[in-house]
Amino acid sequence: MSTISMSDSRLISASSVHGDLPSADRCEIVRDFARLEALAPEWDRLWEADPCGEVFQAFAWNRAWWKACGSSVELCTPVVFSGSHALGILPLILRKGRLEFLGAPLADYGDVICAEGSTPEVLAWSLRALQKSGNWREGLLDGLPEESRIVRYAGKLPADLRGSVQLIASERCYTILLGDQANETLDGLARKQHLRRRQNKLEKTGKVLFRHLETIPEALQHLELFFVCQRRRRAIHGKSSAADNEDFRQLLRNLVQDFDLRNVLHFGVLELDNKPIAWHLSFEANDKLVFYQQTFEVDAWDLAPGEAMLRFLLLFAKGRVHREFDFTRGDEPFKARFGNHERVVYQMWLHPRGFRGKVAGITRRLRGVVYGIVNQVRSAAKADKGIFERWRSARTWWTEKKQRLAAAGIGSANEGESPRREASLLKKIWDDETVVVLAGGALPTAQPPSNDLRVAAGGLGDLVDFAQENPHILPPTRVLDLRERFRKGDRAFVQTRESRPIRVAWVSARPLAEILQLPAIVSPLEPAPHETAMILFELWESRASGAEDLGTLLDYLQREARASHLSLWICCPGGSERLRASAEACGFRPQFFFRRKSIFGKSVYEFTSCGPDHTGQ
């Protein structure tokens, strides 16, 4: 703990800005959270006096953040006093030599906490105390809304302090300012034809229910589903997710346990036939709803459950908030469609005293000019839908390429790992492909239950999990392309070991010629009219898979086929010796063998119906 007194701050006025407010007489830099906890009543008093105070500046939010993330940072929070009472608090931490807001980067907004008229004095005392401490190399106060006190009063700092700070407009975020007709505004947005169509489409699929979770055990249970679905959704867009970080996950758990789930923190879930498909976490404070986190189950992608949930939330906000419905920071396209105001969000850079601080300040100002130009270009691009879509496609393409290159650097591919790789130039000129189709497996055995090895039908979400660990086989950004397979009736069976996906088996009841993209001449090789087959036509295997587990998968598929009164056929393309060996060990025998030779796009086929002793070689 360090303190700056009146004598240490000759340039700070001894009188407050307004005569009816007390004057500051000392500033203490709090470095122990127990001390900050003792000041919680003072903190709450200052925050509650601000009718526009953001929930991210409430002490309860910052305490929840500290419990989740405090072990990796140092507390460095200036508290300005007038006598025994706190006049203002600048909640900061020190992370690897950089000053940041307490709560960063998980708090969308930051600001100083004090009375309006005390802001210049509190900021000046705080910055002088930090300059005197000298144990930091730079400061970045990110997430400053245009109406924040720091932004509005930065220009009123003493001249020497103004030289050590720099404000940069960093981004724009969308919000709905409700004005004098809050309910009418919210109702009008909820009645938009686009949202009504989304909800109608959902309701035609099954029973739709939107509700808010009001008990801690149920909320904590849904949080774990929320984390899984948020990771999957972000991976499809080629982005990382905050849910990958345990600190973020623990923060949300803390918020659920510390906040009032009926009146302050709203954790909503949208259910389809009693199955959760979308979630949101929003805060209600000071007549404002903050739409903080949201996600949906990627298996329901085509139903757009996130937008249906937004309609329910807009209707929920009617009568509860009358000032603002804030989408906060983030570039999701739906925010621009519904927001009626663009809020500019700033960064404030702080530089220490001395030559190094001056050099850093000059460098930062030059970067600020470039950064401002880049932001203007980015904002213009986002405003144009065509440019935005092309940019997102380019970003997805580059992400996919990086994933493939990173995966290629791990080592050589195992057999069967990449059944559908991009065609090389040589393959376009000459290709020689062989496929053996096996059938007639033995009766499936009763497998003993295993806690670490399971097989089950999977959806898009399971495929995202597999893709994240195996981008050399399937980049996560390509998962949505597989929806066409599901639309055709194909099924994906996922084998997991200790909850990690190690295999994906694609099966179909479509005609064999269609699956293998063969000409009509292959029709005699189809099953007899009275015999419909379930065909395993593609198998993806991770490096973590083992040959000993493959028999378990085939046995499961045999039981699935027999339960549907079907026979199981297995397609083994060239190079999948492990699959063929496991299939033959389970009693499958070659039925058909074909070879396709292609030269400059012209194909020649060779077909063989295999006898009982035919090897298909």
Coordinates of C-alpha atoms in Angstrom, one line a residue:
M1 CA 0.0 0.0 0.0
S2 CA 1.3 3.5 -0.9
T3 CA -0.2 6.9 -0.1
I4 CA 0.2 10.3 -1.6
S5 CA -0.6 13.2 0.7
M6 CA -1.6 16.9 0.2
S7 CA 2.0 18.0 0.3
D8 CA 3.0 15.5 -2.5
S9 CA 0.5 17.0 -4.9
R10 CA 1.1 20.7 -5.3
L11 CA -0.6 20.9 -8.6
I12 CA -3.8 19.3 -7.4
S13 CA -6.3 21.9 -6.2
A14 CA -7.1 21.8 -2.5
S15 CA -10.7 22.8 -3.2
S16 CA -13.2 20.6 -5.0
V17 CA -14.7 21.5 -8.3
H18 CA -18.0 22.3 -6.6
G19 CA -18.1 23.9 -3.2
D20 CA -20.7 21.5 -1.8
L21 CA -18.4 18.5 -2.3
P22 CA -15.6 17.6 0.1
S23 CA -11.9 18.1 -0.9
A24 CA -9.5 15.3 -1.3
D25 CA -6.6 15.1 1.1
R26 CA -4.9 11.8 0.4
C27 CA -4.7 8.9 -2.1
E28 CA -4.0 5.4 -1.1
I29 CA -3.0 2.7 -3.7
V30 CA -4.6 -0.4 -2.4
R31 CA -2.6 -3.6 -3.2
D32 CA -4.4 -6.1 -0.9
F33 CA -7.9 -7.2 -1.9
A34 CA -8.8 -7.6 1.8
R35 CA -8.3 -3.9 2.2
L36 CA -10.5 -3.3 -0.9
E37 CA -13.1 -5.6 0.6
A38 CA -13.1 -3.5 3.8
L39 CA -13.9 -0.5 1.6
A40 CA -16.8 -2.3 -0.1
P41 CA -19.5 -0.1 1.7
E42 CA -17.8 3.0 0.4
W43 CA -17.4 1.6 -3.1
D44 CA -21.2 0.6 -3.1
R45 CA -22.2 4.1 -1.8
L46 CA -20.3 5.8 -4.7
W47 CA -21.5 3.4 -7.4
E48 CA -25.2 3.4 -6.3
A49 CA -25.2 7.2 -6.3
D50 CA -24.6 7.2 -10.0
P51 CA -27.9 6.7 -11.9
C52 CA -26.0 5.6 -15.0
G53 CA -23.4 3.4 -13.3
E54 CA -22.4 0.3 -15.3
V55 CA -22.8 -3.1 -13.6
F56 CA -19.2 -3.8 -14.4
Q57 CA -18.2 -1.1 -11.9
A58 CA -20.3 -2.6 -9.1
F59 CA -18.2 -4.1 -6.3
A60 CA -20.0 -7.5 -6.5
W61 CA -19.0 -7.9 -10.1
N62 CA -15.3 -7.0 -9.4
R63 CA -15.2 -9.3 -6.4
A64 CA -16.5 -12.1 -8.6
W65 CA -13.8 -11.3 -11.1
W66 CA -11.1 -11.2 -8.5
K67 CA -12.0 -14.6 -7.1
A68 CA -11.8 -16.0 -10.6
C69 CA -8.8 -14.1 -12.1
G70 CA -7.0 -12.4 -9.2
S71 CA -4.3 -15.0 -8.8
S72 CA -2.5 -14.0 -12.0
V73 CA -2.4 -10.2 -11.4
E74 CA -1.5 -7.6 -8.8
L75 CA -4.0 -5.2 -7.3
C76 CA -3.0 -1.6 -7.9
T77 CA -6.2 0.5 -7.2
P78 CA -5.9 4.2 -6.2
V79 CA -8.6 5.2 -3.6
V80 CA -8.9 9.0 -3.0
F81 CA -10.1 10.0 0.4
S82 CA -11.5 13.1 2.1
G83 CA -10.9 12.5 5.7
S84 CA -12.1 8.9 6.5
H85 CA -14.5 8.7 3.5
A86 CA -13.6 7.5 0.0
L87 CA -14.1 10.3 -2.5
G88 CA -13.4 8.1 -5.5
I89 CA -11.9 4.8 -6.7
L90 CA -10.0 4.0 -9.9
P91 CA -10.2 0.2 -9.9
L92 CA -6.9 -1.0 -11.5
I93 CA -4.7 -4.1 -11.5
L94 CA -1.1 -4.6 -12.7
R95 CA -0.6 -7.4 -15.3
K96 CA 3.0 -8.0 -16.3
G97 CA 3.9 -4.4 -15.9
R98 CA 0.8 -2.9 -17.5
L99 CA -1.9 -1.1 -15.7
E100 CA -5.4 -2.3 -16.6
F101 CA -8.9 -2.0 -15.3
L102 CA -9.9 -4.4 -12.6
G103 CA -12.1 -6.8 -14.5
A104 CA -10.3 -6.5 -17.8
P105 CA -10.7 -7.9 -20.4
L106 CA -14.0 -9.6 -19.3
A107 CA -15.7 -6.4 -18.3
D108 CA -17.1 -4.6 -21.4
Y109 CA -16.9 -1.1 -19.9
G110 CA -14.7 0.6 -17.3
D111 CA -14.6 3.9 -15.6
V112 CA -13.7 5.8 -12.4
I113 CA -16.1 5.5 -9.5
C114 CA -16.9 8.8 -7.9
A115 CA -19.4 11.6 -7.7
E116 CA -19.7 13.6 -11.0
G117 CA -18.3 16.8 -9.6
S118 CA -15.3 15.1 -8.0
T119 CA -14.1 13.4 -11.2
P120 CA -11.3 15.8 -12.2
E121 CA -9.9 15.8 -8.7
V122 CA -10.1 12.0 -8.2
L123 CA -8.5 11.4 -11.6
A124 CA -5.7 13.8 -10.9
W125 CA -4.9 12.4 -7.4
S126 CA -5.1 8.9 -8.8
L127 CA -2.7 9.5 -11.7
R128 CA -0.2 11.4 -9.5
A129 CA -0.2 8.5 -7.0
L130 CA 0.4 6.0 -9.9
Q131 CA 3.2 8.2 -11.3
K132 CA 4.9 8.4 -7.9
S133 CA 4.7 4.6 -7.4
G134 CA 6.6 4.0 -10.7
N135 CA 6.3 0.2 -10.7
W136 CA 4.6 0.0 -14.1
R137 CA 5.8 0.5 -17.7
E138 CA 2.5 1.5 -19.3
G139 CA -1.2 1.6 -18.7
L140 CA -4.1 0.6 -20.9
L141 CA -7.6 1.6 -19.7
D142 CA -9.8 -0.1 -22.3
G143 CA -13.5 -0.1 -22.7
L144 CA -14.2 3.5 -21.9
P145 CA -17.7 4.5 -23.3
E146 CA -18.0 8.0 -24.9
E147 CA -20.2 9.1 -21.9
S148 CA -17.8 7.7 -19.3
R149 CA -16.4 10.2 -16.8
I150 CA -12.8 9.5 -17.7
V151 CA -13.5 10.4 -21.4
R152 CA -15.5 13.5 -20.5
Y153 CA -13.0 14.8 -18.0
A154 CA -9.7 13.8 -19.5
G155 CA -9.3 17.2 -21.1
K156 CA -9.7 18.9 -17.7
L157 CA -6.6 17.2 -16.1
P158 CA -3.6 19.4 -15.2
A159 CA -1.4 20.1 -18.1
D160 CA 1.5 17.9 -17.0
L161 CA -0.9 14.9 -16.6
R162 CA -2.5 15.5 -19.9
G163 CA 0.9 14.9 -21.5
S164 CA 1.1 11.4 -20.0
V165 CA -2.3 10.2 -21.2
Q166 CA -3.7 9.5 -24.6
L167 CA -7.3 8.8 -25.6
I168 CA -7.9 6.7 -28.7
A169 CA -11.3 5.8 -30.2
S170 CA -10.9 2.0 -30.4
E171 CA -14.3 0.7 -31.6
R172 CA -18.0 1.2 -31.9
C173 CA -20.7 -0.9 -30.3
Y174 CA -24.4 -0.9 -30.7
T175 CA -27.2 -0.2 -28.2
I176 CA -30.9 0.6 -28.2
L177 CA -31.6 4.0 -26.5
L178 CA -35.2 3.7 -25.4
G179 CA -36.1 7.4 -25.0
D180 CA -39.5 8.4 -23.8
Q181 CA -41.4 5.5 -25.3
A182 CA -39.4 2.5 -24.0
N183 CA -42.1 -0.1 -24.2
E184 CA -43.2 0.9 -27.7
T185 CA -39.6 0.8 -28.9
L186 CA -38.9 -2.6 -27.6
D187 CA -42.3 -3.9 -28.8
G188 CA -41.6 -2.5 -32.3
L189 CA -38.3 -4.3 -32.5
A190 CA -39.8 -7.6 -31.2
R191 CA -42.5 -7.4 -33.9
K192 CA -40.0 -7.1 -36.8
Q193 CA -41.0 -9.5 -39.5
H194 CA -37.6 -11.1 -39.6
L195 CA -37.8 -12.1 -35.9
R196 CA -41.4 -13.3 -36.1
R197 CA -40.4 -15.6 -39.0
R198 CA -37.6 -17.0 -37.0
Q199 CA -39.9 -17.8 -34.1
N200 CA -42.6 -19.2 -36.3
K201 CA -40.1 -21.5 -38.0
L202 CA -38.9 -22.7 -34.6
E203 CA -42.5 -23.3 -33.3
K204 CA -43.3 -25.4 -36.4
T205 CA -40.4 -27.7 -35.4
G206 CA -41.7 -28.4 -31.9
K207 CA -42.7 -27.0 -28.5
V208 CA -40.8 -23.7 -27.8
L209 CA -40.3 -22.4 -24.2
F210 CA -38.3 -19.4 -23.1
R211 CA -37.6 -19.1 -19.4
H212 CA -35.1 -17.6 -16.9
L213 CA -33.2 -19.8 -14.5
E214 CA -33.8 -18.7 -10.9
T215 CA -32.0 -21.3 -8.8
I216 CA -28.3 -21.6 -8.5
P217 CA -28.0 -25.4 -9.0
E218 CA -29.9 -25.3 -12.3
A219 CA -28.0 -22.2 -13.5
L220 CA -24.7 -23.8 -12.8
Q221 CA -25.8 -26.9 -14.6
H222 CA -26.8 -24.9 -17.7
L223 CA -23.5 -22.9 -17.6
E224 CA -21.5 -26.1 -18.4
L225 CA -23.7 -26.5 -21.5
F226 CA -23.3 -22.8 -22.3
F227 CA -19.5 -23.2 -22.3
V228 CA -19.5 -26.2 -24.6
C229 CA -21.8 -24.5 -27.1
Q230 CA -20.0 -21.2 -27.1
R231 CA -16.7 -22.9 -27.9
R232 CA -18.3 -24.8 -30.7
R233 CA -20.0 -21.8 -32.2
R234 CA -16.9 -19.7 -32.2
A235 CA -14.8 -22.5 -33.7
I236 CA -17.1 -22.7 -36.7
H237 CA -16.3 -19.0 -37.4
G238 CA -12.6 -19.7 -37.0
K239 CA -12.3 -17.8 -33.7
S240 CA -11.3 -18.7 -30.2
S241 CA -13.8 -18.5 -27.4
A242 CA -13.5 -17.0 -23.9
A243 CA -15.0 -20.2 -22.7
D244 CA -11.7 -21.9 -23.5
N245 CA -10.3 -20.0 -20.5
E246 CA -11.0 -21.4 -17.0
D247 CA -10.9 -17.9 -15.5
F248 CA -13.8 -16.9 -17.7
R249 CA -15.8 -20.0 -16.8
Q250 CA -15.1 -19.5 -13.1
L251 CA -16.2 -15.8 -13.4
L252 CA -19.6 -16.8 -14.8
R253 CA -20.0 -19.4 -12.0
N254 CA -19.2 -16.7 -9.4
L255 CA -21.6 -14.3 -11.0
V256 CA -24.4 -16.9 -10.9
Q257 CA -23.7 -17.6 -7.2
D258 CA -23.2 -14.0 -6.1
F259 CA -26.0 -12.1 -8.0
D260 CA -29.8 -12.1 -7.6
L261 CA -31.0 -14.3 -10.4
R262 CA -34.5 -12.8 -10.3
N263 CA -33.7 -9.1 -10.5
V264 CA -30.1 -8.4 -11.4
L265 CA -28.5 -11.3 -13.4
H266 CA -30.9 -12.9 -15.9
F267 CA -29.8 -16.3 -17.2
G268 CA -32.2 -17.2 -19.9
V269 CA -32.6 -20.5 -21.8
L270 CA -34.6 -21.2 -25.0
E271 CA -35.9 -24.8 -25.2
L272 CA -37.2 -26.8 -28.1
D273 CA -39.1 -29.9 -27.0
N274 CA -37.5 -29.6 -23.5
K275 CA -34.0 -29.5 -25.0
P276 CA -32.0 -26.3 -24.4
I277 CA -30.8 -24.8 -27.7
A278 CA -29.9 -21.1 -26.8
W279 CA -28.8 -19.2 -23.7
H280 CA -28.1 -15.6 -22.7
L281 CA -26.7 -13.9 -19.6
S282 CA -27.8 -10.3 -19.1
F283 CA -27.6 -7.8 -16.3
E284 CA -30.4 -5.4 -15.2
A285 CA -29.0 -2.3 -13.4
N286 CA -29.9 1.3 -13.2
D287 CA -32.8 1.0 -15.6
K288 CA -30.7 -0.7 -18.3
L289 CA -30.4 -4.2 -19.6
V290 CA -26.9 -5.3 -20.6
F291 CA -26.8 -8.2 -23.1
Y292 CA -23.5 -9.6 -21.8
Q293 CA -23.1 -13.2 -23.2
Q294 CA -25.1 -15.4 -25.5
T295 CA -24.7 -18.6 -27.5
F296 CA -26.7 -21.4 -29.1
E297 CA -26.5 -25.1 -29.9
V298 CA -24.9 -25.5 -33.4
D299 CA -27.1 -28.5 -34.1
A300 CA -29.9 -26.0 -34.3
W301 CA -28.0 -23.6 -36.6
D302 CA -30.6 -23.7 -39.4
L303 CA -33.4 -22.7 -37.0
A304 CA -31.5 -19.4 -35.9
P305 CA -32.4 -20.0 -32.2
G306 CA -30.3 -17.0 -31.2
E307 CA -32.5 -14.5 -33.0
A308 CA -35.7 -16.2 -31.7
M309 CA -34.2 -15.9 -28.2
L310 CA -33.5 -12.2 -28.8
R311 CA -37.2 -11.6 -29.6
F312 CA -38.2 -13.2 -26.3
L313 CA -35.7 -11.0 -24.5
L314 CA -36.9 -7.8 -26.0
L315 CA -40.4 -8.6 -24.9
F316 CA -39.0 -9.6 -21.4
A317 CA -37.4 -6.1 -21.1
K318 CA -40.7 -4.3 -21.6
G319 CA -41.8 -2.7 -18.4
R320 CA -38.5 -3.6 -16.7
V321 CA -36.0 -1.1 -18.2
H322 CA -36.7 2.3 -19.7
R323 CA -33.3 3.8 -20.4
E324 CA -31.3 1.4 -22.6
F325 CA -31.0 -2.1 -24.0
D326 CA -27.2 -2.4 -24.5
F327 CA -25.7 -5.0 -26.8
T328 CA -22.2 -4.1 -25.5
R329 CA -19.0 -4.7 -27.4
G330 CA -18.6 -7.2 -30.2
D331 CA -19.1 -7.2 -34.0
E332 CA -22.0 -9.7 -34.3
P333 CA -24.1 -8.6 -37.3
F334 CA -27.4 -8.8 -35.5
K335 CA -26.3 -5.9 -33.2
A336 CA -26.2 -3.5 -36.1
R337 CA -29.6 -4.6 -37.3
F338 CA -31.4 -3.8 -34.0
G339 CA -29.3 -1.0 -32.4
N340 CA -30.4 2.6 -32.9
H341 CA -27.2 4.2 -31.6
E342 CA -23.5 3.6 -32.2
R343 CA -21.5 4.1 -29.0
V344 CA -17.8 5.1 -29.5
V345 CA -15.6 3.2 -27.1
Y346 CA -12.2 4.6 -26.2
Q347 CA -8.8 3.4 -24.9
M348 CA -6.7 5.6 -22.6
W349 CA -3.0 4.9 -22.6
L350 CA -0.9 6.0 -19.6
H351 CA 2.8 6.7 -19.8
P352 CA 5.2 6.9 -16.8
R353 CA 7.4 9.8 -16.0
G354 CA 10.8 10.3 -17.5
F355 CA 12.4 9.8 -20.9
R356 CA 11.1 6.3 -21.5
G357 CA 7.6 7.5 -20.9
K358 CA 8.0 10.4 -23.3
V359 CA 9.3 8.0 -26.0
A360 CA 6.4 5.6 -25.4
G361 CA 4.0 8.5 -25.6
I362 CA 5.3 9.7 -29.0
T363 CA 5.3 6.1 -30.3
R364 CA 1.7 5.6 -29.1
R365 CA 0.5 8.8 -30.7
L366 CA 1.9 7.7 -34.1
R367 CA 0.3 4.4 -33.7
G368 CA -2.9 6.1 -32.7
V369 CA -3.1 7.9 -36.0
V370 CA -2.7 4.7 -37.9
Y371 CA -5.1 2.9 -35.6
G372 CA -7.7 5.6 -36.2
I373 CA -7.4 5.2 -40.0
V374 CA -7.7 1.4 -39.7
N375 CA -10.8 1.7 -37.5
Q376 CA -12.4 4.1 -40.0
V377 CA -11.8 1.6 -42.8
R378 CA -13.0 -1.3 -40.7
S379 CA -16.2 0.6 -39.7
A380 CA -16.9 1.4 -43.3
A381 CA -16.4 -2.2 -44.3
K382 CA -18.7 -3.5 -41.6
A383 CA -21.4 -1.1 -42.8
D384 CA -21.3 -2.6 -46.3
K385 CA -22.8 -6.1 -46.1
G386 CA -21.0 -7.3 -49.3
I387 CA -17.6 -6.2 -48.1
F388 CA -18.3 -7.6 -44.6
E389 CA -19.2 -11.0 -46.1
R390 CA -16.2 -11.1 -48.3
W391 CA -13.9 -10.1 -45.4
R392 CA -15.4 -12.8 -43.2
S393 CA -15.0 -15.4 -46.0
A394 CA -11.3 -14.4 -46.4
R395 CA -10.7 -14.6 -42.6
T396 CA -12.3 -18.0 -42.5
W397 CA -10.2 -19.2 -45.4
W398 CA -7.0 -17.9 -43.8
T399 CA -8.0 -19.5 -40.4
E400 CA -8.6 -22.8 -42.2
K401 CA -5.2 -22.7 -43.9
K402 CA -3.4 -21.9 -40.6
Q403 CA -5.2 -24.9 -39.0
R404 CA -4.1 -27.2 -41.8
L405 CA -0.5 -25.9 -41.7
A406 CA -0.3 -26.2 -38.0
A407 CA -1.7 -29.8 -38.1
A408 CA 0.6 -30.7 -40.9
G409 CA 3.6 -29.8 -38.7
I410 CA 2.6 -32.3 -36.1
G411 CA 3.7 -35.3 -38.1
S412 CA 2.8 -37.5 -41.0
A413 CA -0.8 -38.6 -41.3
N414 CA -2.0 -42.0 -40.1
E415 CA -3.8 -44.3 -42.4
G416 CA -7.4 -43.4 -42.8
E417 CA -6.9 -39.9 -41.3
S418 CA -7.8 -37.8 -44.3
P419 CA -10.2 -39.6 -46.7
R420 CA -11.1 -36.5 -48.5
R421 CA -8.1 -34.3 -49.0
E422 CA -7.9 -31.4 -51.5
A423 CA -6.9 -32.8 -54.9
S424 CA -3.3 -32.1 -55.8
L425 CA -2.2 -31.1 -59.3
L426 CA -1.0 -34.6 -59.9
K427 CA -4.3 -36.1 -58.9
K428 CA -6.1 -33.9 -61.4
I429 CA -3.9 -35.4 -64.1
W430 CA -3.9 -39.0 -63.0
D431 CA -5.8 -40.8 -60.3
D432 CA -6.1 -44.5 -59.5
E433 CA -8.7 -45.3 -56.8
T434 CA -9.8 -48.7 -55.4
V435 CA -12.7 -49.5 -53.1
V436 CA -13.7 -52.8 -51.6
V437 CA -17.2 -53.2 -50.2
L438 CA -17.6 -55.8 -47.4
A439 CA -20.7 -57.2 -45.9
G440 CA -22.1 -60.2 -43.9
G441 CA -20.5 -59.6 -40.5
A442 CA -21.0 -61.9 -37.7
L443 CA -23.8 -61.4 -35.1
P444 CA -22.8 -58.5 -32.9
T445 CA -21.5 -59.4 -29.5
A446 CA -22.8 -58.1 -26.2
Q447 CA -20.1 -55.6 -25.3
P448 CA -19.4 -54.9 -21.6
P449 CA -20.2 -51.3 -20.6
S450 CA -17.2 -49.0 -20.7
N451 CA -16.9 -45.7 -19.0
D452 CA -14.0 -44.5 -21.1
L453 CA -15.2 -45.7 -24.5
R454 CA -18.6 -44.9 -26.0
V455 CA -20.3 -44.8 -29.4
A456 CA -23.4 -42.7 -30.1
A457 CA -25.1 -40.9 -33.0
G458 CA -23.6 -37.4 -33.3
G459 CA -24.6 -34.0 -34.6
L460 CA -22.8 -30.8 -35.8
G461 CA -21.7 -30.1 -32.2
D462 CA -19.9 -33.4 -31.9
L463 CA -18.3 -32.8 -35.3
V464 CA -17.0 -29.5 -34.1
D465 CA -15.4 -31.2 -31.1
F466 CA -13.7 -33.7 -33.4
A467 CA -12.6 -31.0 -35.8
Q468 CA -11.1 -28.8 -33.1
E469 CA -8.7 -31.7 -32.2
N470 CA -8.2 -32.9 -35.8
P471 CA -8.2 -29.9 -38.1
H472 CA -6.0 -31.9 -40.5
I473 CA -9.0 -34.1 -41.1
L474 CA -11.8 -31.6 -40.8
P475 CA -11.2 -27.8 -40.2
P476 CA -13.8 -26.5 -37.8
T477 CA -14.8 -23.8 -40.4
R478 CA -16.0 -26.6 -42.7
V479 CA -18.4 -28.3 -40.3
L480 CA -21.4 -26.4 -41.5
D481 CA -20.8 -27.8 -45.0
L482 CA -21.8 -31.2 -43.5
R483 CA -25.3 -30.1 -43.0
E484 CA -26.1 -31.3 -46.6
R485 CA -25.2 -34.9 -45.5
F486 CA -27.6 -34.8 -42.7
R487 CA -30.3 -33.4 -45.0
K488 CA -29.8 -36.4 -47.2
G489 CA -30.4 -38.7 -44.3
D490 CA -26.8 -39.7 -43.6
R491 CA -25.8 -40.2 -40.0
A492 CA -22.6 -39.6 -38.1
F493 CA -21.6 -42.0 -35.3
V494 CA -19.0 -40.6 -32.9
Q495 CA -16.7 -42.8 -30.9
T496 CA -15.3 -41.2 -27.8
R497 CA -12.6 -42.2 -25.3
E498 CA -12.9 -40.5 -21.9
S499 CA -15.3 -38.0 -23.5
R500 CA -12.8 -37.1 -26.3
P501 CA -13.9 -37.9 -29.9
I502 CA -11.5 -40.3 -31.6
R503 CA -13.5 -41.5 -34.6
V504 CA -16.4 -40.4 -36.8
A505 CA -18.2 -43.1 -38.9
W506 CA -20.5 -41.9 -41.6
V507 CA -23.3 -44.3 -42.6
S508 CA -26.1 -44.0 -45.1
A509 CA -29.0 -45.9 -46.6
R510 CA -28.6 -44.1 -49.9
P511 CA -27.8 -46.2 -53.0
L512 CA -24.2 -47.3 -53.1
A513 CA -23.7 -45.8 -56.6
E514 CA -24.8 -42.4 -55.3
I515 CA -22.6 -42.6 -52.2
L516 CA -19.5 -43.6 -54.2
Q517 CA -20.4 -41.3 -57.1
L518 CA -20.4 -44.2 -59.6
P519 CA -22.1 -44.3 -63.0
A520 CA -25.4 -46.2 -63.5
I521 CA -23.5 -49.3 -64.8
V522 CA -22.8 -50.2 -61.1
S523 CA -26.5 -50.9 -60.5
P524 CA -26.1 -54.7 -60.7
L525 CA -23.7 -54.4 -57.6
E526 CA -26.5 -52.8 -55.5
P527 CA -28.2 -54.9 -52.8
A528 CA -31.1 -57.1 -53.9
P529 CA -34.4 -55.4 -54.0
H530 CA -35.5 -57.0 -50.8
E531 CA -32.2 -56.1 -49.0
T532 CA -31.6 -52.6 -47.9
A533 CA -28.2 -51.9 -46.5
M534 CA -26.8 -49.4 -44.0
I535 CA -23.5 -48.4 -45.6
L536 CA -20.4 -47.2 -43.7
F537 CA -19.0 -45.1 -46.5
E538 CA -16.4 -42.9 -44.7
L539 CA -14.4 -43.2 -41.5
W540 CA -12.4 -40.4 -39.8
E541 CA -9.8 -41.4 -37.2
S542 CA -7.7 -39.2 -35.0
R543 CA -4.2 -40.0 -34.0
A544 CA -5.4 -40.9 -30.6
S545 CA -7.5 -43.8 -32.0
G546 CA -6.2 -47.4 -31.8
A547 CA -7.0 -50.5 -33.9
E548 CA -8.3 -52.3 -30.8
D549 CA -11.2 -49.8 -30.5
L550 CA -12.3 -50.2 -34.1
G551 CA -14.0 -53.5 -33.5
T552 CA -16.1 -51.9 -30.8
L553 CA -17.3 -49.3 -33.3
L554 CA -18.2 -51.9 -35.9
D555 CA -20.0 -54.0 -33.4
Y556 CA -22.1 -51.0 -32.4
L557 CA -22.9 -50.2 -36.0
Q558 CA -23.9 -53.9 -36.5
R559 CA -26.4 -53.7 -33.7
E560 CA -27.8 -50.4 -35.0
A561 CA -28.2 -51.9 -38.5
R562 CA -29.9 -55.1 -37.1
A563 CA -32.2 -53.0 -34.9
S564 CA -33.4 -51.4 -38.2
H565 CA -33.6 -54.7 -40.0
L566 CA -30.8 -53.8 -42.2
S567 CA -27.5 -55.4 -43.2
L568 CA -24.2 -53.4 -42.6
W569 CA -21.9 -52.8 -45.6
I570 CA -18.5 -51.3 -45.2
C571 CA -16.7 -49.3 -47.9
C572 CA -12.9 -49.6 -47.6
P573 CA -11.0 -47.3 -50.0
G574 CA -7.4 -48.0 -50.8
G575 CA -5.1 -47.2 -47.8
S576 CA -7.7 -48.1 -45.1
E577 CA -6.1 -51.5 -44.3
R578 CA -6.8 -51.1 -40.6
L579 CA -10.5 -50.7 -41.2
R580 CA -10.6 -53.7 -43.6
A581 CA -8.6 -55.9 -41.2
S582 CA -10.9 -55.0 -38.3
A583 CA -14.0 -55.6 -40.5
E584 CA -12.8 -59.0 -41.6
A585 CA -11.9 -59.9 -38.0
C586 CA -15.6 -59.2 -37.2
G587 CA -16.8 -61.6 -39.9
F588 CA -17.2 -59.2 -42.9
R589 CA -16.2 -60.5 -46.3
P590 CA -15.6 -58.7 -49.6
Q591 CA -18.7 -58.4 -51.8
F592 CA -17.8 -55.9 -54.5
F593 CA -14.5 -54.5 -55.7
F594 CA -14.1 -51.6 -58.1
R595 CA -11.3 -49.6 -59.5
R596 CA -11.5 -46.1 -61.0
K597 CA -8.7 -44.8 -63.2
S598 CA -8.8 -41.2 -64.2
I599 CA -6.6 -39.3 -66.6
F600 CA -7.3 -35.7 -67.4
G601 CA -10.9 -36.0 -66.0
K602 CA -11.7 -39.1 -68.1
S603 CA -12.6 -42.1 -65.9
V604 CA -12.5 -45.9 -66.6
Y605 CA -14.1 -48.3 -64.2
E606 CA -13.4 -51.9 -63.4
F607 CA -16.0 -53.9 -61.3
T608 CA -15.8 -57.3 -59.8
S609 CA -18.3 -59.3 -57.8
C610 CA -16.2 -61.1 -55.2
G611 CA -16.7 -64.8 -54.5
P612 CA -16.4 -66.3 -51.0
D613 CA -12.6 -66.6 -51.3
H614 CA -12.0 -63.4 -53.3
T615 CA -9.6 -60.9 -51.5
G616 CA -10.5 -57.9 -53.7
Q617 CA -6.8 -57.3 -54.4

